[in-house]
Amino acid sequence: MPGRNHLFIPGPTNIPERVRRAMNVPLEDHRRADYPQSVLPLFADLKRIFGTRDGHVFIFPSSGTGGWEAALTNTLSPGDQVLHARYGQFSHLWAEMCRRLGLEVHLIECEWGTGVPLEQYRAVLAADREHRIKAVLVTHNETATGVTSDIAEVRRILDDLGHPALLYVDGVSSIGCIEFDMDRWGVDLAVAGSQKGFMLPTGLGIVGASRKALDACRTAKMRRAYFDFDDMLRMNEGGWFPYTPAMTLIHGLRESVNMLFEEGLPNVYARHFRFGEAVRRAVSAWGLNVCARDPKWYSNTVTAVLVPEGTDSVKVVAHAYRRYNLSLGGGLSQVAGKVFRIGHLGDLDEIMVLSALAGTEMTLRDCGVMVTPGSGVAAAQEYLRETAPEA
Amino acid sequence: MPGRNHLFIPGPTNIPERVRRAMNVPLEDHRRADYPQSVLPLFADLKRIFGTRDGHVFIFPSSGTGGWEAALTNTLSPGDQVLHARYGQFSHLWAEMCRRLGLEVHLIECEWGTGVPLEQYRAVLAADREHRIKAVLVTHNETATGVTSDIAEVRRILDDLGHPALLYVDGVSSIGCIEFDMDRWGVDLAVAGSQKGFMLPTGLGIVGASRKALDACRTAKMRRAYFDFDDMLRMNEGGWFPYTPAMTLIHGLRESVNMLFEEGLPNVYARHFRFGEAVRRAVSAWGLNVCARDPKWYSNTVTAVLVPEGTDSVKVVAHAYRRYNLSLGGGLSQVAGKVFRIGHLGDLDEIMVLSALAGTEMTLRDCGVMVTPGSGVAAAQEYLRETAPEA
Amino acid sequence: MPGRNHLFIPGPTNIPERVRRAMNVPLEDHRRADYPQSVLPLFADLKRIFGTRDGHVFIFPSSGTGGWEAALTNTLSPGDQVLHARYGQFSHLWAEMCRRLGLEVHLIECEWGTGVPLEQYRAVLAADREHRIKAVLVTHNETATGVTSDIAEVRRILDDLGHPALLYVDGVSSIGCIEFDMDRWGVDLAVAGSQKGFMLPTGLGIVGASRKALDACRTAKMRRAYFDFDDMLRMNEGGWFPYTPAMTLIHGLRESVNMLFEEGLPNVYARHFRFGEAVRRAVSAWGLNVCARDPKWYSNTVTAVLVPEGTDSVKVVAHAYRRYNLSLGGGLSQVAGKVFRIGHLGDLDEIMVLSALAGTEMTLRDCGVMVTPGSGVAAAQEYLRETAPEA
Amino acid sequence: MPGRNHLFIPGPTNIPERVRRAMNVPLEDHRRADYPQSVLPLFADLKRIFGTRDGHVFIFPSSGTGGWEAALTNTLSPGDQVLHARYGQFSHLWAEMCRRLGLEVHLIECEWGTGVPLEQYRAVLAADREHRIKAVLVTHNETATGVTSDIAEVRRILDDLGHPALLYVDGVSSIGCIEFDMDRWGVDLAVAGSQKGFMLPTGLGIVGASRKALDACRTAKMRRAYFDFDDMLRMNEGGWFPYTPAMTLIHGLRESVNMLFEEGLPNVYARHFRFGEAVRRAVSAWGLNVCARDPKWYSNTVTAVLVPEGTDSVKVVAHAYRRYNLSLGGGLSQVAGKVFRIGHLGDLDEIMVLSALAGTEMTLRDCGVMVTPGSGVAAAQEYLRETAPEA
């Protein structure tokens, strides 16, 4: 089949040439004398990306799901109470993991398309006078619905109430794309994966831990070995790992971090905002709605588009892939059949965004959703032209 | 800079992943015992692509320009008369090469935007009762203007007149994209390069020679060594080369030929027609004209678009590259400043074609050519949807 | 620095060109409709390599250490009794993991350089009339000392005694190199990693589970989420994964499995035997001893060489790397300073083995161990010539 | 087949990882605005490697054979007299090319194994009072026999005699490996190829031309087009090429030149000397002789080893490849069956050299040449250890 796969799912994202080249290396000795020289600066740079001065960023050979587990098991004890809200498939799965690991979850059910329910969080935490809730979890960017939540506000609630719970944030589809600042927001555990903003293959769970979180390890009694922070931290301090690290991916991470810094994190975030907004303008030009219920929830990394009544989004996604080699995200669980998702994160430029829209327009029309040809592309073009960064 | 270069010049073209992988190999011994086993089938397959049963296809480490030289010097003698027509920069350059190599060129000047002047060819050849013209040259696809000429008609003229001149065709930007059939059209020398329809880096001059052309080598007195057919043919017969071949590119060629066969040559040609037509519909929707003067000249590999009076196409091309990382072709020589070119050949799919159009639309508007946003994309989309091949 | 790193540690091993090429791909949608078509046959093929008909082989994004954890947590309950023997750093670490995960370990201390203590295992198991021991662990190939243990004999003991404990085998540095047969040996849990016999970068924990092991999951009460067999198995059955898999590595695994089958597993094992023996002959020619106490323990994937009294093997390894870009394994823990290790597993040929020996000879002499120049190479050469497989 | 091809022919040579990575790029527009920024410094750097301040170094998409042709056709006129000496297959072929191109060759026949016959050159040139000889050719490193000639002495003869002929040097297998200094030696035309000291795939003919050579172009009347210096120089001055350049290889060239500079040219030359000498010591330890008749002729890039009477070197080379995946060079023409060649140029380190020797020893013994096992390796090891560069 000529041409290429057009990858616009919300992760894995498009891998930059530079990263591919950086990873295309022979294998190496992970105990070679000069290995720490390449690893130590990487840890420092990851801290800048997560926005923490005193914490540490762990690199596990795992997926982001492993990162969730690492964050929980290193800092909590069996039976600990956890506050979380479910407003999409990924917040659901993290809650489910908590339960399996033996934590007691206060789960607030929210409409899918909304984000963290601040008032309910405040109410639950205010009622928790004895501070039995040890962990407050937030899915920063709910990948299933294209909803971004306000982490700073959650921190404000905790601070207002003087509540000592640790703050856990799933930043898998936000870190490296949307502004993220562990220290300013008082995030204690921040979880990322390699295959989103870091523009790498799946295979690294990247977990930021605040000083307070690292202190919590000492008393946390959940069983852990593979994901143990202590072993990892002790070895990381010298530039080593307690078991064979995924060196090839780490080479790629070095390069993707270089790329983020070369562009400049504020520019990276601004670019994601522009591309997110361009996609939203296209959706609006098509006469369709996004899943996110309110502009404050709009995600700059993924847009879930509601298909009209009578259209099955499963067929839209299948047709896009089969007919145009265009990979869109499907609807998951509650929104299965109702939404398709356009991922607009990672290594993207303006023309790539337009190509996703052009392919989606053809797909929609093929599937009977008679959007005006070129309408989404035109809306996005004009927005992108108006907001072009200074050369 | 995030994203990628969007390459829509008429060559080099987009290199497929498979071809890149095939070329990413350690170096090898070109005299290893089993090398012929991989080379001999390739020669046979190239003959299928050029459409010759009894001829041979040569692979020189050179560019297509080297292929032009090989075709001429192996089959002609100093002072031989050559008929050629100039209707673009590449037909101009081939004529210029003939002169430098000591051939006497009957050069018919044509308006740029037209193709081979059949009636004039007929007149000149008819007048050549003594058959002093030894070579009839045609630029099949004039890359500078987006014009394709009818080779079969040139052959018909030669046959009608019983004229024995050899027929030389520059197929650099047509072979592997547009139908080409050496035997049916009676082409004696057909020149291709690696970086167009073969989807490879520059570095191979690929030259088809008919049996009649091979016979002509015996009496041709032009000096030649590097590009000598005889040495090459003698070695090729056993699966070898007279000097170190560009083995890495030949690995890539093996894979690109595989890809052409897997898609099927008729499908490859049909795809190029569809994409050429999609681009032309977009140009029309923009209210602009193409350089080709008549639909019969339309090229399916490259479209030269005339910019409106007062617009400098040099600036259009420069802006597209600098602002959108979109590589378009510029106007050359006579049409410098007047046209920009969209290459639509090689490893392309529908969404890639639309992405070129989307980027061009933004570029044109940025440069003051106020085409309707999305109009070209829409026209192309609808055409592509209507003409979708059966699944 | 010209030349290349000569990688002869017992993993990561040399990655074949084919595997590198297979992994050098753009990223993909892990939910694309046709993904199961490529995954399902891989699961079947992995079963052949592990030697199980009715079991399943899991692929986790993790290292081999993660594989250890997966094997334990899916099949055991907190406080369960485990029998294990410590005769090197890796058997030590697995025992340590058991303890951390809340298992009760009967740990038999053995001299480093020996393997599984069959008589002691028999005694302990015979004494365990109430079958409180739920898990019998064996490190098949102790990478730290170059010792291979006899798994079939452990199974015989269990069978003789009618003991129902599950049999867990660490095959990280044996599977894909040394004969391994889950079904014949009655292995219930077999752990491999990607960076040894599978010739891949680190990043996959590959775990074989017998039908009995899969049944044990139902009653096993250890907490697990990321490494949960149930989720994985349910999704794997359709060709999917419960969370984003390490697709890039899985592409590589597909290719390395192809390579193992093309060579033929018996030939792979025979090759590892020959190379192991060649290295041992070299060590003997040098007048040095290996760490393994008895020929029955000799490992065909790694040889730990004892340095003479007064020589620090840390310096030997450091010198080899710095001076010759030769990566040898160091001594770990109890044997630190006393041994260096030559890894001879994975993608190796005869000349590569000789190159390791040649570099080691120079290193030893530079470090004051005055082996006869060329003596090890000569011994290995003659052995390899005598045992050359039929062409 | 496990392991790798062990490539020890005198070109193509081993391609460094860095160069492979540099070449593994998407294709590009050769007319993009910023292309000269990357090309212009490369021209300057090539001049350093060739050792010319005022000359120019041309990069043609061709092999080294094309470079020979470029050197001749740009600077000579039909019928010009050329002095050359034949002492191997490559000096033979260059002489043959001269004849085909219509030059009149004074060819001095020398014993194969010797180099440029200085006294005979002096005699012929002294007798040429009318300076009818326009070109003096020397094959610097005769790749067929492993013989290096003294270019400075040829220049001295020309200067002594005040002879104005241009000095042409085939440096295909010497430049970038053995000291080469156009300006100091008064070389006018120096020919290199990409696949030897530049450690690249075949595909570039790289030709240094002195100012005097560039001036000679004005009056040189040989026909030329593809290889024309004038077109090339005019475009190169702005950072462009007259036709599509082999950009992918040029990316690789950029990286290989970086590597040569990082190591330092004097260190590169010293390394080649050491490795050449190590191989010669091995040959001597085997009790065999090299083809070069006198130490002054010894080549540091390739050693031709004479096999004993009764042994057919064709079989040696075939066996090495088939049995050990070791690629050695065969004997060509006059020395066919009598020598095999070990290439020791390009991206090599000590262990790689030893691996070639180890494989050759096994091969020789398999073929009935009963060298002492390990003897060549040992001799080379000890020499390499004694001459180790300071850390």
Short mmCIF file of N, CA, C and O in Angstrom, two decimals, chain A residues 10 68 84-94 111-116 138-149 170 173-174 178 297 299 301-304 332 341:
data_model
loop_
_atom_site.label_atom_id
_atom_site.label_comp_id
_atom_site.label_asym_id
_atom_site.label_seq_id
_atom_site.Cartn_x
_atom_site.Cartn_y
_atom_site.Cartn_z
N PRO A 10 -4.59 9.34 20.25
CA PRO A 10 -3.95 10.08 21.35
C PRO A 10 -2.83 9.27 22.01
O PRO A 10 -2.73 9.22 23.22
N TRP A 68 1.30 4.15 37.01
CA TRP A 68 0.20 4.27 38.00
C TRP A 68 0.48 3.39 39.22
O TRP A 68 0.30 3.81 40.35
N HIS A 84 -11.04 9.60 44.31
CA HIS A 84 -10.84 9.69 42.86
C HIS A 84 -12.20 9.95 42.21
O HIS A 84 -13.25 9.74 42.83
N ALA A 85 -12.14 10.44 40.98
CA ALA A 85 -13.39 10.70 40.25
C ALA A 85 -13.32 9.99 38.91
O ALA A 85 -12.27 9.96 38.27
N ARG A 86 -14.43 9.44 38.49
CA ARG A 86 -14.48 8.72 37.22
C ARG A 86 -15.24 9.53 36.19
O ARG A 86 -16.44 9.76 36.35
N TYR A 87 -14.54 9.96 35.16
CA TYR A 87 -15.20 10.70 34.07
C TYR A 87 -14.67 10.26 32.71
O TYR A 87 -14.66 11.03 31.76
N GLY A 88 -14.24 9.00 32.67
CA GLY A 88 -13.73 8.47 31.41
C GLY A 88 -13.05 7.13 31.67
O GLY A 88 -12.88 6.71 32.82
N GLN A 89 -12.63 6.49 30.60
CA GLN A 89 -12.12 5.14 30.71
C GLN A 89 -10.80 5.08 31.49
O GLN A 89 -10.53 4.10 32.19
N PHE A 90 -10.00 6.11 31.37
CA PHE A 90 -8.69 6.02 32.03
C PHE A 90 -8.78 6.36 33.50
O PHE A 90 -8.07 5.77 34.32
N SER A 91 -9.67 7.27 33.86
CA SER A 91 -9.89 7.49 35.30
C SER A 91 -10.55 6.24 35.90
O SER A 91 -10.24 5.85 37.02
N HIS A 92 -11.41 5.61 35.12
CA HIS A 92 -12.01 4.35 35.57
C HIS A 92 -10.94 3.30 35.86
O HIS A 92 -10.96 2.63 36.90
N LEU A 93 -10.01 3.15 34.93
CA LEU A 93 -9.02 2.07 35.09
C LEU A 93 -8.09 2.31 36.27
O LEU A 93 -7.67 1.37 36.93
N TRP A 94 -7.80 3.58 36.53
CA TRP A 94 -6.91 3.85 37.66
C TRP A 94 -7.63 3.54 38.98
O TRP A 94 -7.04 2.99 39.90
N GLU A 111 -20.29 12.89 34.96
CA GLU A 111 -20.68 12.74 33.58
C GLU A 111 -19.42 12.69 32.72
O GLU A 111 -18.47 13.47 32.94
N TRP A 112 -19.39 11.77 31.74
CA TRP A 112 -18.24 11.73 30.84
C TRP A 112 -18.30 12.96 29.94
O TRP A 112 -19.32 13.23 29.32
N GLY A 113 -17.23 13.68 29.92
CA GLY A 113 -17.21 14.95 29.19
C GLY A 113 -16.98 16.10 30.15
O GLY A 113 -16.74 17.23 29.75
N THR A 114 -17.03 15.77 31.43
CA THR A 114 -16.63 16.75 32.45
C THR A 114 -15.30 16.28 33.04
O THR A 114 -14.83 15.19 32.72
N GLY A 115 -14.76 17.13 33.91
CA GLY A 115 -13.47 16.80 34.52
C GLY A 115 -13.58 16.70 36.02
O GLY A 115 -14.66 16.39 36.55
N VAL A 116 -12.49 16.97 36.70
CA VAL A 116 -12.47 16.74 38.14
C VAL A 116 -13.54 17.61 38.81
O VAL A 116 -13.63 18.81 38.60
N VAL A 138 -6.18 12.50 40.57
CA VAL A 138 -6.82 13.24 39.48
C VAL A 138 -6.24 12.79 38.15
O VAL A 138 -5.02 12.67 38.00
N THR A 139 -7.13 12.53 37.22
CA THR A 139 -6.70 12.27 35.84
C THR A 139 -6.63 13.62 35.15
O THR A 139 -7.66 14.23 34.86
N HIS A 140 -5.42 14.07 34.93
CA HIS A 140 -5.23 15.43 34.40
C HIS A 140 -5.89 15.58 33.04
O HIS A 140 -6.65 16.50 32.81
N ASN A 141 -5.57 14.67 32.18
CA ASN A 141 -6.14 14.73 30.83
C ASN A 141 -6.80 13.39 30.57
O ASN A 141 -6.11 12.38 30.36
N GLU A 142 -8.12 13.38 30.61
CA GLU A 142 -8.86 12.14 30.37
C GLU A 142 -8.85 11.89 28.86
O GLU A 142 -9.54 12.56 28.09
N THR A 143 -8.05 10.90 28.48
CA THR A 143 -7.79 10.64 27.07
C THR A 143 -9.04 10.11 26.36
O THR A 143 -9.16 10.21 25.14
N ALA A 144 -9.95 9.54 27.11
CA ALA A 144 -11.13 8.94 26.49
C ALA A 144 -12.14 9.97 26.03
O ALA A 144 -12.95 9.70 25.14
N THR A 145 -12.12 11.15 26.66
CA THR A 145 -13.16 12.14 26.38
C THR A 145 -12.59 13.47 25.92
O THR A 145 -13.34 14.36 25.53
N GLY A 146 -11.27 13.61 26.00
CA GLY A 146 -10.67 14.89 25.63
C GLY A 146 -10.98 15.99 26.63
O GLY A 146 -11.41 17.08 26.26
N VAL A 147 -10.75 15.67 27.89
CA VAL A 147 -11.07 16.60 28.98
C VAL A 147 -9.82 16.83 29.84
O VAL A 147 -9.20 15.88 30.29
N THR A 148 -9.51 18.09 30.03
CA THR A 148 -8.38 18.43 30.89
C THR A 148 -8.90 19.08 32.17
O THR A 148 -9.77 19.95 32.12
N SER A 149 -8.36 18.65 33.29
CA SER A 149 -8.82 19.16 34.58
C SER A 149 -7.79 20.11 35.17
O SER A 149 -6.62 20.10 34.80
N ASP A 170 -2.50 11.68 37.07
CA ASP A 170 -2.23 10.94 35.84
C ASP A 170 -1.99 11.97 34.74
O ASP A 170 -2.92 12.61 34.26
N SER A 173 -1.24 11.61 29.25
CA SER A 173 -1.46 12.27 27.96
C SER A 173 -1.40 13.79 28.08
O SER A 173 -1.94 14.50 27.24
N SER A 174 -0.74 14.27 29.10
CA SER A 174 -0.59 15.73 29.20
C SER A 174 0.87 16.15 29.34
O SER A 174 1.29 17.13 28.72
N ILE A 178 0.96 19.70 27.58
CA ILE A 178 0.16 20.72 28.26
C ILE A 178 0.98 21.14 29.48
O ILE A 178 1.68 20.32 30.06
N TRP A 297 -12.95 22.59 29.88
CA TRP A 297 -12.45 21.21 29.90
C TRP A 297 -11.67 20.85 28.64
O TRP A 297 -11.12 19.74 28.54
N SER A 299 -9.38 19.73 25.91
CA SER A 299 -8.02 19.19 25.95
C SER A 299 -7.24 19.63 24.72
O SER A 299 -7.76 19.62 23.60
N THR A 301 -4.64 17.99 23.71
CA THR A 301 -3.93 16.85 23.16
C THR A 301 -4.84 15.88 22.43
O THR A 301 -4.39 15.12 21.59
N VAL A 302 -6.12 15.90 22.77
CA VAL A 302 -7.04 14.98 22.11
C VAL A 302 -8.44 15.59 22.10
O VAL A 302 -8.86 16.21 23.08
N THR A 303 -9.10 15.45 20.98
CA THR A 303 -10.48 15.92 20.87
C THR A 303 -11.38 14.73 20.56
O THR A 303 -11.15 14.01 19.59
N ALA A 304 -12.37 14.53 21.44
CA ALA A 304 -13.36 13.48 21.19
C ALA A 304 -14.55 14.15 20.50
O ALA A 304 -15.12 15.10 21.03
N LEU A 332 -14.49 4.66 23.87
CA LEU A 332 -14.26 3.56 24.80
C LEU A 332 -15.39 3.49 25.82
O LEU A 332 -15.86 4.52 26.30
N ARG A 341 -12.03 9.92 18.21
CA ARG A 341 -11.06 10.86 18.80
C ARG A 341 -9.94 11.19 17.82
O ARG A 341 -9.43 10.29 17.14
#
